[in-house]
Amino acid sequence: MSLSKQHELHERRFGRNVGVGLVLVGLISIVFGLTVVKVTRGDYETPATTSVSQ
């Protein structure tokens, strides 16, 4: 039993917040996925140090 009914503005805000949250999760997952693919392919290896002969 609720004491008062939630205002319509709060319902709209909640829906907007859920949408923004889903967009953020999607962007983070894209960046994470690209990072995982790049590392597993070996593109992220540091260049080998070459000794200079004098």
PDB file of C-alpha atoms in Angstrom:
ATOM      1  CA  MET A   1       0.000   0.000   0.000  1.00  0.00           C
ATOM      2  CA  SER A   2       1.639   3.189  -1.185  1.00  0.00           C
ATOM      3  CA  LEU A   3       1.164   6.441   0.686  1.00  0.00           C
ATOM      4  CA  SER A   4       1.070   8.566  -2.449  1.00  0.00           C
ATOM      5  CA  LYS A   5       1.006   7.925  -6.162  1.00  0.00           C
ATOM      6  CA  GLN A   6       4.258   8.648  -7.972  1.00  0.00           C
ATOM      7  CA  HIS A   7       4.095  11.790 -10.085  1.00  0.00           C
ATOM      8  CA  GLU A   8       4.093  11.455 -13.872  1.00  0.00           C
ATOM      9  CA  LEU A   9       7.300  13.494 -14.117  1.00  0.00           C
ATOM     10  CA  HIS A  10       9.205  10.860 -12.122  1.00  0.00           C
ATOM     11  CA  GLU A  11       7.983   8.116 -14.430  1.00  0.00           C
ATOM     12  CA  ARG A  12       9.221  10.013 -17.491  1.00  0.00           C
ATOM     13  CA  ARG A  13      12.566  10.714 -15.830  1.00  0.00           C
ATOM     14  CA  PHE A  14      12.979   7.057 -14.934  1.00  0.00           C
ATOM     15  CA  GLY A  15      12.357   6.032 -18.539  1.00  0.00           C
ATOM     16  CA  ARG A  16      14.868   8.595 -19.787  1.00  0.00           C
ATOM     17  CA  ASN A  17      17.454   7.464 -17.242  1.00  0.00           C
ATOM     18  CA  VAL A  18      17.043   3.850 -18.311  1.00  0.00           C
ATOM     19  CA  GLY A  19      17.560   4.875 -21.943  1.00  0.00           C
ATOM     20  CA  VAL A  20      20.712   6.859 -21.155  1.00  0.00           C
ATOM     21  CA  GLY A  21      22.009   3.950 -19.072  1.00  0.00           C
ATOM     22  CA  LEU A  22      21.465   1.505 -21.920  1.00  0.00           C
ATOM     23  CA  VAL A  23      23.268   3.790 -24.364  1.00  0.00           C
ATOM     24  CA  LEU A  24      26.226   4.100 -21.990  1.00  0.00           C
ATOM     25  CA  VAL A  25      26.386   0.324 -21.495  1.00  0.00           C
ATOM     26  CA  GLY A  26      26.314  -0.132 -25.269  1.00  0.00           C
ATOM     27  CA  LEU A  27      29.164   2.315 -25.848  1.00  0.00           C
ATOM     28  CA  ILE A  28      31.264   0.770 -23.089  1.00  0.00           C
ATOM     29  CA  SER A  29      30.712  -2.717 -24.489  1.00  0.00           C
ATOM     30  CA  ILE A  30      31.739  -1.583 -27.990  1.00  0.00           C
ATOM     31  CA  VAL A  31      34.967  -0.042 -26.685  1.00  0.00           C
ATOM     32  CA  PHE A  32      35.688  -3.116 -24.543  1.00  0.00           C
ATOM     33  CA  GLY A  33      35.015  -5.450 -27.463  1.00  0.00           C
ATOM     34  CA  LEU A  34      37.300  -3.497 -29.779  1.00  0.00           C
ATOM     35  CA  THR A  35      40.020  -3.541 -27.124  1.00  0.00           C
ATOM     36  CA  VAL A  36      39.734  -7.297 -26.645  1.00  0.00           C
ATOM     37  CA  VAL A  37      39.899  -7.927 -30.390  1.00  0.00           C
ATOM     38  CA  LYS A  38      42.897  -5.649 -30.819  1.00  0.00           C
ATOM     39  CA  VAL A  39      44.829  -7.268 -27.970  1.00  0.00           C
ATOM     40  CA  THR A  40      44.057 -10.846 -29.037  1.00  0.00           C
ATOM     41  CA  ARG A  41      45.095 -10.147 -32.630  1.00  0.00           C
ATOM     42  CA  GLY A  42      48.488  -8.936 -31.457  1.00  0.00           C
ATOM     43  CA  ASP A  43      48.147  -5.379 -32.731  1.00  0.00           C
ATOM     44  CA  TYR A  44      48.940  -4.068 -29.276  1.00  0.00           C
ATOM     45  CA  GLU A  45      52.463  -5.476 -29.002  1.00  0.00           C
ATOM     46  CA  THR A  46      55.179  -3.044 -28.057  1.00  0.00           C
ATOM     47  CA  PRO A  47      57.872  -2.562 -30.673  1.00  0.00           C
ATOM     48  CA  ALA A  48      60.983  -4.639 -30.136  1.00  0.00           C
ATOM     49  CA  THR A  49      63.982  -2.680 -29.028  1.00  0.00           C
ATOM     50  CA  THR A  50      66.823  -2.852 -31.474  1.00  0.00           C
ATOM     51  CA  SER A  51      70.392  -2.526 -30.369  1.00  0.00           C
ATOM     52  CA  VAL A  52      72.429  -0.001 -32.261  1.00  0.00           C
ATOM     53  CA  SER A  53      75.876  -1.281 -33.254  1.00  0.00           C
ATOM     54  CA  GLN A  54      78.697   1.199 -33.032  1.00  0.00           C
TER      55      GLN A  54
END
